[in-house]
């Protein structure tokens, strides 16, 4: 079985360790693929490792990194990159993504901080993505992140993302929720932003929930259900770019698995509705 590009499709779910046994016993038909953070599993042995291997043998998986800190000032953790490469090979996982942000300096900061939208930052992060891609022997995807300040800004977020993708020749993990959150917080039009992204770079997508603090402030929490404006933006993404694999993220206040599967089914429904429209214009 391969989990390469040809087999990655449909609607996915971020894997929580608490769900592993249930997924082995009765995998939900609605879930086409799963996502894991390799840092949470590298070096793990025993029953949990065996259960994960049983799942990766049966289902397509992608890996989404948490701590590589692509935009950080400290040297890249090349030992971690090599460990990630070994993990991808052991589990036959073709797709690896990380955040277009940084999360460490002398140590882990346990948050995703914005990279300054500057030419110097582009050069820095492009070189680091190149290092990672060379070590892994594959292109990676980088995720557009939520942010709440843009210190030293020389260009727009959109221009920054586009330049990084082009110069690094990497792929995009399109987080639709983050576009909505940033549009609210920074006062731009989410649909215009979405349509201006380089669709040919999209590898897969994320949707998630967030907390609304006020009409002018949203906090990206991954701790609640996806809201209607984000579902509508996902539908618009499919209309503009075509249907791409899309995954539900939920990291806090995690409900029962059945409730998460209902949201995965909503992704699949939006995908099915988009496909006839694309055939009509194909």
Tab-separated table of N, CA, C and O in Angstrom, residues 84-171:
chain	number	residue	atom	x	y	z
A	84	UNK	N	12.555	12.553	11.348
A	84	UNK	CA	11.281	12.650	10.626
A	84	UNK	C	11.357	11.869	9.327
A	84	UNK	O	10.419	11.137	8.960
A	85	UNK	N	12.474	11.996	8.611
A	85	UNK	CA	12.628	11.240	7.370
A	85	UNK	C	12.542	9.744	7.590
A	85	UNK	O	11.888	9.019	6.826
A	86	UNK	N	13.190	9.261	8.649
A	86	UNK	CA	13.128	7.831	8.961
A	86	UNK	C	11.696	7.418	9.296
A	86	UNK	O	11.223	6.350	8.878
A	87	UNK	N	11.004	8.270	10.050
A	87	UNK	CA	9.620	7.974	10.432
A	87	UNK	C	8.726	7.911	9.191
A	87	UNK	O	7.896	6.992	9.058
A	88	UNK	N	8.890	8.846	8.271
A	88	UNK	CA	8.102	8.830	7.039
A	88	UNK	C	8.351	7.556	6.250
A	88	UNK	O	7.415	6.959	5.694
A	89	UNK	N	9.602	7.140	6.202
A	89	UNK	CA	9.942	5.928	5.439
A	89	UNK	C	9.361	4.676	6.096
A	89	UNK	O	8.800	3.809	5.410
A	90	UNK	N	9.478	4.583	7.420
A	90	UNK	CA	8.978	3.400	8.132
A	90	UNK	C	7.477	3.238	7.910
A	90	UNK	O	6.978	2.123	7.716
A	91	UNK	N	6.751	4.364	7.917
A	91	UNK	CA	5.295	4.309	7.800
A	91	UNK	C	4.793	4.572	6.389
A	91	UNK	O	3.578	4.659	6.170
A	92	UNK	N	5.717	4.678	5.423
A	92	UNK	CA	5.341	4.864	4.013
A	92	UNK	C	4.420	6.082	3.851
A	92	UNK	O	3.366	6.009	3.219
A	93	UNK	N	4.824	7.191	4.454
A	93	UNK	CA	4.054	8.432	4.387
A	93	UNK	C	4.765	9.385	3.437
A	93	UNK	O	5.928	9.745	3.651
A	94	UNK	N	4.077	9.800	2.392
A	94	UNK	CA	4.703	10.619	1.356
A	94	UNK	C	4.649	12.109	1.656
A	94	UNK	O	5.495	12.868	1.201
A	95	UNK	N	3.634	12.563	2.386
A	95	UNK	CA	3.377	13.994	2.525
A	95	UNK	C	3.765	14.471	3.923
A	95	UNK	O	3.267	13.962	4.934
A	96	UNK	N	4.642	15.476	3.960
A	96	UNK	CA	5.065	16.094	5.219
A	96	UNK	C	4.869	17.603	5.101
A	96	UNK	O	5.244	18.211	4.092
A	97	UNK	N	4.279	18.192	6.124
A	97	UNK	CA	4.036	19.633	6.122
A	97	UNK	C	4.529	20.240	7.432
A	97	UNK	O	4.692	19.549	8.440
A	98	UNK	N	4.755	21.542	7.396
A	98	UNK	CA	5.146	22.299	8.591
A	98	UNK	C	4.512	23.680	8.514
A	98	UNK	O	3.903	24.047	7.507
A	99	UNK	N	4.646	24.444	9.582
A	99	UNK	CA	4.056	25.771	9.652
A	99	UNK	C	5.022	26.816	9.103
A	99	UNK	O	6.232	26.746	9.357
A	100	UNK	N	4.495	27.784	8.395
A	100	UNK	CA	5.292	28.908	7.926
A	100	UNK	C	5.365	29.923	9.072
A	100	UNK	O	4.708	30.965	9.069
A	101	UNK	N	6.167	29.575	10.069
A	101	UNK	CA	6.258	30.353	11.301
A	101	UNK	C	7.527	29.929	12.021
A	101	UNK	O	8.350	29.193	11.465
A	102	UNK	N	7.682	30.372	13.266
A	102	UNK	CA	8.766	29.836	14.086
A	102	UNK	C	8.262	29.613	15.501
A	102	UNK	O	7.272	30.227	15.928
A	103	UNK	N	8.943	28.721	16.206
A	103	UNK	CA	8.466	28.334	17.538
A	103	UNK	C	9.609	28.054	18.499
A	103	UNK	O	9.402	27.450	19.547
A	104	UNK	N	10.831	28.484	18.144
A	104	UNK	CA	11.956	28.210	19.034
A	104	UNK	C	13.058	29.229	18.826
A	104	UNK	O	13.159	29.867	17.780
A	105	UNK	N	13.902	29.374	19.856
A	105	UNK	CA	15.146	30.121	19.771
A	105	UNK	C	16.190	29.288	20.501
A	105	UNK	O	16.649	28.289	19.963
A	106	UNK	N	16.490	29.621	21.746
A	106	UNK	CA	17.359	28.735	22.519
A	106	UNK	C	16.616	27.492	22.995
A	106	UNK	O	17.220	26.503	23.370
A	107	UNK	N	15.294	27.564	23.015
A	107	UNK	CA	14.454	26.438	23.392
A	107	UNK	C	13.098	26.580	22.758
A	107	UNK	O	12.816	27.561	22.053
A	108	UNK	N	12.238	25.591	22.966
A	108	UNK	CA	10.893	25.644	22.408
A	108	UNK	C	10.068	26.731	23.091
A	108	UNK	O	10.097	26.877	24.312
A	109	UNK	N	9.327	27.498	22.294
A	109	UNK	CA	8.488	28.571	22.816
A	109	UNK	C	7.037	28.139	22.988
A	109	UNK	O	6.231	28.878	23.525
A	110	UNK	N	6.688	26.970	22.471
A	110	UNK	CA	5.355	26.380	22.621
A	110	UNK	C	4.254	27.300	22.086
A	110	UNK	O	3.173	27.391	22.640
A	111	UNK	N	4.583	27.991	21.016
A	111	UNK	CA	3.594	28.776	20.294
A	111	UNK	C	4.121	28.989	18.893
A	111	UNK	O	5.324	28.849	18.638
A	112	UNK	N	3.229	29.320	17.969
A	112	UNK	CA	3.620	29.579	16.585
A	112	UNK	C	3.656	31.085	16.382
A	112	UNK	O	2.615	31.744	16.407
A	113	UNK	N	4.842	31.627	16.174
A	113	UNK	CA	5.032	33.060	16.073
A	113	UNK	C	5.217	33.461	14.610
A	113	UNK	O	5.797	32.708	13.816
A	114	UNK	N	4.760	34.664	14.236
A	114	UNK	CA	4.811	35.057	12.824
A	114	UNK	C	6.218	35.400	12.365
A	114	UNK	O	6.996	36.035	13.087
A	115	UNK	N	6.557	34.980	11.169
A	115	UNK	CA	7.795	35.392	10.524
A	115	UNK	C	7.577	36.795	9.968
A	115	UNK	O	6.546	37.059	9.347
A	116	UNK	N	8.513	37.723	10.168
A	116	UNK	CA	8.334	39.066	9.589
A	116	UNK	C	8.172	39.001	8.065
A	116	UNK	O	8.862	38.228	7.396
A	117	UNK	N	7.275	39.786	7.544
A	117	UNK	CA	7.039	39.797	6.099
A	117	UNK	C	8.070	40.711	5.449
A	117	UNK	O	7.784	41.843	5.031
A	118	UNK	N	9.310	40.196	5.339
A	118	UNK	CA	10.424	40.969	4.806
A	118	UNK	C	11.207	40.128	3.801
A	118	UNK	O	11.137	38.896	3.802
A	119	UNK	N	11.999	40.812	2.967
A	119	UNK	CA	12.854	40.107	2.008
A	119	UNK	C	13.897	39.260	2.732
A	119	UNK	O	14.191	38.134	2.316
A	120	UNK	N	14.455	39.800	3.813
A	120	UNK	CA	15.453	39.031	4.560
A	120	UNK	C	14.847	37.753	5.130
A	120	UNK	O	15.482	36.689	5.125
A	121	UNK	N	13.624	37.844	5.614
A	121	UNK	CA	12.959	36.658	6.165
A	121	UNK	C	12.671	35.639	5.069
A	121	UNK	O	12.774	34.428	5.304
A	122	UNK	N	12.289	36.117	3.887
A	122	UNK	CA	12.073	35.189	2.769
A	122	UNK	C	13.351	34.414	2.483
A	122	UNK	O	13.350	33.179	2.363
A	123	UNK	N	14.485	35.124	2.372
A	123	UNK	CA	15.755	34.449	2.098
A	123	UNK	C	16.065	33.420	3.176
A	123	UNK	O	16.509	32.295	2.878
A	124	UNK	N	15.822	33.783	4.419
A	124	UNK	CA	16.123	32.900	5.550
A	124	UNK	C	15.277	31.634	5.512
A	124	UNK	O	15.796	30.512	5.579
A	125	UNK	N	13.977	31.795	5.371
A	125	UNK	CA	13.095	30.637	5.449
A	125	UNK	C	13.206	29.776	4.190
A	125	UNK	O	13.116	28.544	4.265
A	126	UNK	N	13.437	30.387	3.032
A	126	UNK	CA	13.611	29.610	1.803
A	126	UNK	C	14.842	28.717	1.909
A	126	UNK	O	14.821	27.538	1.510
A	127	UNK	N	15.931	29.252	2.464
A	127	UNK	CA	17.135	28.434	2.633
A	127	UNK	C	16.882	27.266	3.571
A	127	UNK	O	17.349	26.141	3.325
A	128	UNK	N	16.128	27.510	4.631
A	128	UNK	CA	15.850	26.441	5.595
A	128	UNK	C	14.913	25.391	5.010
A	128	UNK	O	15.094	24.183	5.237
A	129	UNK	N	13.906	25.814	4.264
A	129	UNK	CA	13.044	24.836	3.586
A	129	UNK	C	13.875	24.003	2.621
A	129	UNK	O	13.689	22.779	2.511
A	130	UNK	N	14.817	24.649	1.917
A	130	UNK	CA	15.686	23.913	1.006
A	130	UNK	C	16.496	22.852	1.730
A	130	UNK	O	16.653	21.723	1.225
A	131	UNK	N	17.028	23.201	2.907
A	131	UNK	CA	17.762	22.215	3.704
A	131	UNK	C	16.889	21.017	4.041
A	131	UNK	O	17.319	19.856	3.925
A	132	UNK	N	15.674	21.292	4.482
A	132	UNK	CA	14.760	20.219	4.874
A	132	UNK	C	14.424	19.351	3.672
A	132	UNK	O	14.452	18.109	3.756
A	133	UNK	N	14.113	19.978	2.557
A	133	UNK	CA	13.743	19.205	1.362
A	133	UNK	C	14.916	18.361	0.864
A	133	UNK	O	14.725	17.224	0.418
A	134	UNK	N	16.110	18.902	0.933
A	134	UNK	CA	17.282	18.128	0.509
A	134	UNK	C	17.497	16.924	1.429
A	134	UNK	O	17.794	15.812	0.950
A	135	UNK	N	17.362	17.126	2.739
A	135	UNK	CA	17.570	16.029	3.670
A	135	UNK	C	16.495	14.955	3.540
A	135	UNK	O	16.788	13.757	3.640
A	136	UNK	N	15.254	15.387	3.312
A	136	UNK	CA	14.152	14.424	3.203
A	136	UNK	C	14.047	13.811	1.811
A	136	UNK	O	13.379	12.790	1.635
A	137	UNK	N	14.646	14.455	0.821
A	137	UNK	CA	14.554	13.957	-0.542
A	137	UNK	C	13.167	14.084	-1.127
A	137	UNK	O	12.755	13.281	-1.963
A	138	UNK	N	12.429	15.134	-0.721
A	138	UNK	CA	11.060	15.354	-1.199
A	138	UNK	C	10.677	16.808	-0.952
A	138	UNK	O	11.267	17.475	-0.091
A	139	UNK	N	9.702	17.275	-1.703
A	139	UNK	CA	9.139	18.589	-1.414
A	139	UNK	C	8.250	18.491	-0.187
A	139	UNK	O	7.587	17.479	0.036
A	140	UNK	N	8.233	19.548	0.592
A	140	UNK	CA	7.340	19.610	1.735
A	140	UNK	C	6.267	20.663	1.468
A	140	UNK	O	6.357	21.429	0.507
A	141	UNK	N	5.254	20.682	2.302
A	141	UNK	CA	4.212	21.708	2.231
A	141	UNK	C	4.340	22.605	3.460
A	141	UNK	O	4.641	22.131	4.555
A	142	UNK	N	4.116	23.904	3.264
A	142	UNK	CA	4.117	24.833	4.395
A	142	UNK	C	2.725	25.430	4.535
A	142	UNK	O	2.034	25.685	3.552
A	143	UNK	N	2.319	25.628	5.788
A	143	UNK	CA	0.966	26.077	6.097
A	143	UNK	C	0.914	27.583	6.332
A	143	UNK	O	1.735	28.130	7.084
A	144	UNK	N	-0.043	28.247	5.698
A	144	UNK	CA	-0.336	29.632	6.044
A	144	UNK	C	-0.893	29.673	7.463
A	144	UNK	O	-1.826	28.955	7.794
A	145	UNK	N	-0.297	30.482	8.323
A	145	UNK	CA	-0.621	30.437	9.747
A	145	UNK	C	-1.455	31.645	10.164
A	145	UNK	O	-1.485	32.667	9.487
A	146	UNK	N	-2.120	31.512	11.296
A	146	UNK	CA	-2.786	32.653	11.910
A	146	UNK	C	-1.740	33.485	12.654
A	146	UNK	O	-0.756	32.958	13.164
A	147	UNK	N	-1.956	34.791	12.703
A	147	UNK	CA	-1.026	35.672	13.415
A	147	UNK	C	-1.800	36.893	13.902
A	147	UNK	O	-2.874	37.222	13.387
A	148	UNK	N	-1.236	37.571	14.878
A	148	UNK	CA	-1.953	38.669	15.527
A	148	UNK	C	-1.185	39.984	15.468
A	148	UNK	O	-1.704	41.021	15.857
A	149	UNK	N	0.051	39.944	14.969
A	149	UNK	CA	0.856	41.146	14.747
A	149	UNK	C	1.834	40.839	13.627
A	149	UNK	O	2.191	39.675	13.396
A	150	UNK	N	2.280	41.883	12.919
A	150	UNK	CA	3.221	41.720	11.810
A	150	UNK	C	4.357	42.728	11.971
A	150	UNK	O	4.398	43.750	11.289
A	151	UNK	N	5.278	42.449	12.882
A	151	UNK	CA	6.368	43.405	13.146
A	151	UNK	C	7.295	43.557	11.943
A	151	UNK	O	7.627	42.581	11.271
A	152	UNK	N	7.695	44.778	11.667
A	152	UNK	CA	8.652	45.038	10.595
A	152	UNK	C	8.144	44.736	9.208
A	152	UNK	O	8.927	44.444	8.296
A	153	UNK	N	6.851	44.807	8.995
A	153	UNK	CA	6.249	44.380	7.731
A	153	UNK	C	6.711	45.238	6.553
A	153	UNK	O	6.631	46.459	6.598
A	154	UNK	N	7.228	44.582	5.494
A	154	UNK	CA	7.640	45.251	4.265
A	154	UNK	C	6.742	44.916	3.092
A	154	UNK	O	6.831	45.552	2.041
A	155	UNK	N	5.897	43.908	3.249
A	155	UNK	CA	5.044	43.444	2.155
A	155	UNK	C	3.805	42.818	2.759
A	155	UNK	O	3.707	42.633	3.973
A	156	UNK	N	2.853	42.458	1.922
A	156	UNK	CA	1.646	41.824	2.418
A	156	UNK	C	1.909	40.361	2.763
A	156	UNK	O	2.871	39.746	2.280
A	157	UNK	N	1.049	39.808	3.590
A	157	UNK	CA	1.091	38.374	3.893
A	157	UNK	C	1.011	37.554	2.617
A	157	UNK	O	1.739	36.567	2.437
A	158	UNK	N	0.143	37.953	1.715
A	158	UNK	CA	-0.053	37.217	0.465
A	158	UNK	C	1.225	37.204	-0.369
A	158	UNK	O	1.635	36.151	-0.893
A	159	UNK	N	1.878	38.352	-0.499
A	159	UNK	CA	3.122	38.414	-1.264
A	159	UNK	C	4.215	37.600	-0.597
A	159	UNK	O	5.035	36.956	-1.271
A	160	UNK	N	4.245	37.622	0.728
A	160	UNK	CA	5.247	36.851	1.461
A	160	UNK	C	5.072	35.356	1.211
A	160	UNK	O	6.027	34.645	0.880
A	161	UNK	N	3.851	34.867	1.376
A	161	UNK	CA	3.583	33.442	1.159
A	161	UNK	C	3.934	33.046	-0.270
A	161	UNK	O	4.590	32.023	-0.511
A	162	UNK	N	3.497	33.838	-1.233
A	162	UNK	CA	3.760	33.515	-2.632
A	162	UNK	C	5.241	33.455	-2.943
A	162	UNK	O	5.701	32.564	-3.678
A	163	UNK	N	6.022	34.387	-2.378
A	163	UNK	CA	7.452	34.402	-2.631
A	163	UNK	C	8.141	33.179	-2.036
A	163	UNK	O	9.018	32.579	-2.668
A	164	UNK	N	7.741	32.806	-0.818
A	164	UNK	CA	8.333	31.625	-0.188
A	164	UNK	C	8.040	30.370	-1.001
A	164	UNK	O	8.937	29.556	-1.281
A	165	UNK	N	6.795	30.197	-1.404
A	165	UNK	CA	6.420	29.004	-2.171
A	165	UNK	C	7.191	28.922	-3.480
A	165	UNK	O	7.664	27.854	-3.879
A	166	UNK	N	7.317	30.059	-4.159
A	166	UNK	CA	7.977	30.075	-5.466
A	166	UNK	C	9.473	29.837	-5.327
A	166	UNK	O	10.052	28.991	-6.029
A	167	UNK	N	10.125	30.560	-4.430
A	167	UNK	CA	11.583	30.481	-4.349
A	167	UNK	C	12.046	29.175	-3.716
A	167	UNK	O	13.116	28.660	-4.069
A	168	UNK	N	11.270	28.639	-2.786
A	168	UNK	CA	11.633	27.357	-2.173
A	168	UNK	C	11.177	26.178	-3.012
A	168	UNK	O	11.588	25.046	-2.752
A	169	UNK	N	10.322	26.426	-3.982
A	169	UNK	CA	9.700	25.371	-4.787
A	169	UNK	C	9.102	24.293	-3.878
A	169	UNK	O	9.363	23.107	-4.018
A	170	UNK	N	8.293	24.760	-2.928
A	170	UNK	CA	7.607	23.843	-2.019
A	170	UNK	C	6.106	23.945	-2.254
A	170	UNK	O	5.644	24.701	-3.122
A	171	UNK	N	5.360	23.177	-1.489
A	171	UNK	CA	3.913	23.122	-1.659
A	171	UNK	C	3.212	23.880	-0.538
A	171	UNK	O	3.841	24.305	0.437
